Structure formats: structure tokens, C-alpha cells
mmCIF file of C-alpha atoms in Angstrom:
data_model
loop_
_atom_site.group_PDB
_atom_site.id
_atom_site.type_symbol
_atom_site.label_atom_id
_atom_site.label_comp_id
_atom_site.label_asym_id
_atom_site.label_seq_id
_atom_site.Cartn_x
_atom_site.Cartn_y
_atom_site.Cartn_z
ATOM 1 C CA MET N 1 22.743 -17.321 35.333
ATOM 2 C CA ASN N 2 21.506 -20.531 33.723
ATOM 3 C CA LEU N 3 18.435 -21.818 31.883
ATOM 4 C CA SER N 4 16.594 -22.692 35.099
ATOM 5 C CA ASN N 5 16.357 -19.100 36.347
ATOM 6 C CA LEU N 6 15.657 -17.125 33.144
ATOM 7 C CA LYS N 7 12.726 -14.703 33.331
ATOM 8 C CA PRO N 8 11.168 -12.347 30.781
ATOM 9 C CA ALA N 9 12.070 -8.654 31.084
ATOM 10 C CA GLU N 10 10.105 -6.597 33.603
ATOM 11 C CA GLY N 11 6.807 -5.390 32.083
ATOM 12 C CA SER N 12 7.164 -7.375 28.852
ATOM 13 C CA THR N 13 4.416 -9.895 29.644
ATOM 14 C CA LYS N 14 0.803 -9.442 30.724
ATOM 15 C CA ASN N 15 -1.696 -11.819 32.293
ATOM 16 C CA ARG N 16 -4.374 -13.214 29.995
ATOM 17 C CA LYS N 17 -7.847 -11.615 30.198
ATOM 18 C CA ARG N 18 -9.901 -14.361 31.911
ATOM 19 C CA ILE N 19 -13.576 -13.802 31.130
ATOM 20 C CA GLY N 20 -16.648 -15.477 32.609
ATOM 21 C CA ARG N 21 -15.070 -16.127 36.017
ATOM 22 C CA GLY N 22 -17.609 -14.371 38.250
ATOM 23 C CA THR N 23 -18.641 -10.786 38.869
ATOM 24 C CA GLY N 24 -15.741 -10.167 41.235
ATOM 25 C CA SER N 25 -13.288 -10.483 38.354
ATOM 26 C CA GLY N 26 -14.840 -7.495 36.588
ATOM 27 C CA ARG N 27 -15.426 -9.587 33.493
ATOM 28 C CA GLY N 28 -18.264 -11.832 34.613
ATOM 29 C CA GLY N 29 -21.929 -11.466 33.762
ATOM 30 C CA THR N 30 -22.016 -10.849 30.012
ATOM 31 C CA SER N 31 -18.321 -11.807 29.689
ATOM 32 C CA THR N 32 -17.436 -8.733 27.590
ATOM 33 C CA ARG N 33 -20.107 -9.559 24.981
ATOM 34 C CA GLY N 34 -22.695 -6.910 25.918
ATOM 35 C CA HIS N 35 -26.457 -7.459 26.272
ATOM 36 C CA LYS N 36 -28.484 -9.390 23.687
ATOM 37 C CA GLY N 37 -27.917 -9.336 19.925
ATOM 38 C CA ALA N 38 -26.212 -11.826 17.645
ATOM 39 C CA GLY N 39 -22.760 -10.984 18.968
ATOM 40 C CA SER N 40 -23.696 -12.073 22.485
ATOM 41 C CA ARG N 41 -24.859 -15.573 21.443
ATOM 42 C CA SER N 42 -22.622 -18.580 21.111
ATOM 43 C CA GLY N 43 -21.516 -19.722 17.658
ATOM 44 C CA THR N 44 -21.621 -16.235 16.189
ATOM 45 C CA SER N 45 -19.260 -15.139 13.449
ATOM 46 C CA THR N 46 -19.334 -12.329 10.910
ATOM 47 C CA LYS N 47 -18.513 -12.615 7.233
ATOM 48 C CA VAL N 48 -15.161 -11.374 6.023
ATOM 49 C CA GLY N 49 -15.532 -7.702 5.110
ATOM 50 C CA PHE N 50 -18.819 -7.269 7.019
ATOM 51 C CA GLU N 51 -19.141 -3.711 8.303
ATOM 52 C CA GLY N 52 -22.221 -3.954 10.497
ATOM 53 C CA GLY N 53 -24.746 -3.417 7.719
ATOM 54 C CA GLN N 54 -22.917 -0.457 6.170
ATOM 55 C CA MET N 55 -22.162 -1.038 2.487
ATOM 56 C CA PRO N 56 -18.773 -2.843 2.539
ATOM 57 C CA LEU N 57 -15.727 -1.305 0.891
ATOM 58 C CA GLN N 58 -15.563 -4.123 -1.654
ATOM 59 C CA ARG N 59 -19.031 -3.150 -2.918
ATOM 60 C CA ARG N 60 -18.635 0.638 -2.553
ATOM 61 C CA VAL N 61 -15.599 0.905 -4.828
ATOM 62 C CA PRO N 62 -16.475 0.938 -8.552
ATOM 63 C CA LYS N 63 -15.326 -2.006 -10.616
ATOM 64 C CA VAL N 64 -13.370 -1.120 -13.749
ATOM 65 C CA GLY N 65 -12.478 -3.102 -16.824
ATOM 66 C CA PHE N 66 -12.690 -6.746 -17.706
ATOM 67 C CA LYS N 67 -10.454 -9.712 -16.922
ATOM 68 C CA ASN N 68 -10.453 -12.202 -19.767
ATOM 69 C CA PRO N 69 -10.570 -15.701 -18.249
ATOM 70 C CA ASN N 70 -9.106 -17.173 -21.460
ATOM 71 C CA ARG N 71 -6.047 -14.891 -21.588
ATOM 72 C CA VAL N 72 -2.841 -16.656 -22.560
ATOM 73 C CA GLU N 73 0.139 -15.377 -20.559
ATOM 74 C CA TYR N 74 3.567 -15.538 -22.209
ATOM 75 C CA THR N 75 7.033 -15.076 -20.744
ATOM 76 C CA GLY N 76 8.885 -12.638 -22.992
ATOM 77 C CA VAL N 77 12.473 -13.163 -24.121
ATOM 78 C CA ASN N 78 14.049 -10.379 -26.185
ATOM 79 C CA LEU N 79 16.508 -10.721 -29.060
ATOM 80 C CA ASP N 80 19.304 -8.954 -27.166
ATOM 81 C CA VAL N 81 18.992 -11.588 -24.419
ATOM 82 C CA LEU N 82 19.244 -14.347 -27.052
ATOM 83 C CA GLN N 83 22.322 -12.654 -28.542
ATOM 84 C CA GLU N 84 23.911 -12.536 -25.079
ATOM 85 C CA LEU N 85 23.261 -16.267 -24.628
ATOM 86 C CA VAL N 86 24.786 -17.045 -28.018
ATOM 87 C CA THR N 87 27.958 -15.046 -27.366
ATOM 88 C CA LYS N 88 28.382 -16.374 -23.835
ATOM 89 C CA PHE N 89 27.711 -20.075 -24.498
ATOM 90 C CA SER N 90 28.285 -20.281 -28.313
ATOM 91 C CA LEU N 91 24.892 -21.802 -29.126
ATOM 92 C CA THR N 92 23.543 -22.633 -32.580
ATOM 93 C CA SER N 93 19.961 -23.268 -31.531
ATOM 94 C CA VAL N 94 17.798 -22.018 -28.696
ATOM 95 C CA ASP N 95 14.832 -24.040 -27.499
ATOM 96 C CA PHE N 96 12.644 -24.148 -24.402
ATOM 97 C CA ASP N 97 15.049 -26.396 -22.472
ATOM 98 C CA THR N 98 17.947 -24.010 -23.130
ATOM 99 C CA LEU N 99 15.915 -21.072 -21.832
ATOM 100 C CA LYS N 100 14.900 -23.106 -18.788
ATOM 101 C CA GLU N 101 18.532 -24.019 -18.043
ATOM 102 C CA HIS N 102 19.590 -20.371 -18.061
ATOM 103 C CA GLY N 103 16.672 -19.245 -15.858
ATOM 104 C CA LEU N 104 14.745 -17.347 -18.533
ATOM 105 C CA ALA N 105 11.661 -19.574 -18.335
ATOM 106 C CA SER N 106 9.982 -21.836 -15.806
ATOM 107 C CA ARG N 107 8.606 -25.316 -16.317
ATOM 108 C CA ASN N 108 5.005 -24.381 -17.195
ATOM 109 C CA ASP N 109 5.731 -21.125 -19.026
ATOM 110 C CA LEU N 110 4.841 -20.314 -22.606
ATOM 111 C CA VAL N 111 7.710 -18.406 -24.247
ATOM 112 C CA LYS N 112 7.308 -15.548 -26.704
ATOM 113 C CA ILE N 113 10.328 -14.114 -28.520
ATOM 114 C CA LEU N 114 10.181 -10.301 -28.569
ATOM 115 C CA GLY N 115 11.931 -7.921 -30.952
ATOM 116 C CA ARG N 116 14.012 -5.622 -28.721
ATOM 117 C CA GLY N 117 17.716 -5.469 -29.569
ATOM 118 C CA GLU N 118 19.750 -6.878 -32.438
ATOM 119 C CA LEU N 119 20.536 -10.441 -33.378
ATOM 120 C CA THR N 120 23.655 -11.089 -35.455
ATOM 121 C CA ALA N 121 24.040 -14.846 -34.943
ATOM 122 C CA LYS N 122 22.483 -17.429 -37.238
ATOM 123 C CA LEU N 123 20.097 -19.221 -34.904
ATOM 124 C CA GLU N 124 17.376 -21.849 -34.918
ATOM 125 C CA VAL N 125 14.871 -20.575 -32.360
ATOM 126 C CA LYS N 126 12.100 -22.779 -30.988
ATOM 127 C CA ALA N 127 9.389 -21.010 -28.971
ATOM 128 C CA HIS N 128 5.632 -20.898 -28.504
ATOM 129 C CA ALA N 129 5.184 -17.495 -30.170
ATOM 130 C CA PHE N 130 7.131 -14.761 -31.990
ATOM 131 C CA THR N 131 6.445 -11.095 -32.604
ATOM 132 C CA ALA N 132 6.610 -9.963 -36.252
ATOM 133 C CA THR N 133 9.763 -7.883 -35.640
ATOM 134 C CA ALA N 134 11.508 -10.768 -33.868
ATOM 135 C CA GLN N 135 10.629 -13.143 -36.701
ATOM 136 C CA LYS N 136 11.999 -10.716 -39.328
ATOM 137 C CA ALA N 137 15.204 -10.135 -37.350
ATOM 138 C CA ILE N 138 15.893 -13.864 -36.870
ATOM 139 C CA GLU N 139 15.303 -14.610 -40.548
ATOM 140 C CA ALA N 140 17.343 -11.566 -41.623
ATOM 141 C CA ALA N 141 20.289 -12.935 -39.631
ATOM 142 C CA GLY N 142 19.960 -16.227 -41.553
ATOM 143 C CA GLY N 143 18.219 -18.125 -38.769
ATOM 144 C CA THR N 144 15.001 -20.140 -38.667
ATOM 145 C CA ILE N 145 12.010 -20.158 -36.345
ATOM 146 C CA VAL N 146 10.010 -23.127 -35.141
ATOM 147 C CA LYS N 147 6.698 -22.632 -33.319
ATOM 148 C CA LEU N 148 6.097 -25.178 -30.562
#
């Protein structure tokens, strides 16, 4: 056996359906398009989601709620995560670049410090936003916050 005599497995391939090649082929005449109507003409296409005039699913299902186009999305970082960073890498300040280095934030993220966990280290934390509990906990530990 070599590359010149390889063949697909028996029954794994089928011949293409060749339409519009005469009536003897069984697919001549209307070429599988049926008689008349928009679908039989050339250049026809239906819209995405079109269901033949029936009310499409997208319009049948009720719409709920409201999506605020001006919503500001933050990436949350909790105090226990900050404490872990401090103990592991002995940091004195945590800023956006530090969080980016350790994979806690991406380039275009806005970072919000959240209040879960305990912080015992004295830290200078620089972030875009802080929750009230996180702010109290950082200041209680003797640290400072800086809003970017």
C-alpha cells in the first residue's frame, strides 16, 4: 500500500446531486425547485429566521427587561485574593499593572475591589472603583486607596 492507491472506505462517499442535466437524470425540468413562486426564480434568498410568513420565533417570544447601553462593566477582585498576592509575592502596593501581571485583569478592564475575605497587610491599592466594605477593610488594616 502506498499513497498512489489509497481509496476511501466502501460506502463512505456519495456522488454529488447534479441538477439541471436533462429529464433523463431525474432532476431536470424544474431542477428540484418546484413550479413557479419566488423560490423557483434565480437570485432568490430568504431572510435569516424567515419561517414562510409564520410569525418568526424571534418575534413570538416575549421580550423581558432592559439592557442599559451605558452600563459600566467592572472586573471584580476580592480582598482575599489581594491578601493571597501579598503573602505570595510580598507586595506593598497593588495597582492595575500588578493585577494584569498576575492574570486578574486584562488590558482594557476596569477593576473594582470587592469586600469578600480579610485583609491583614498594610497596602496601597490603586483601582478604578471600591465597594464600601473593601474601602473600610483596607483602611482598617492601615492601607490607603487610590481611585484611578
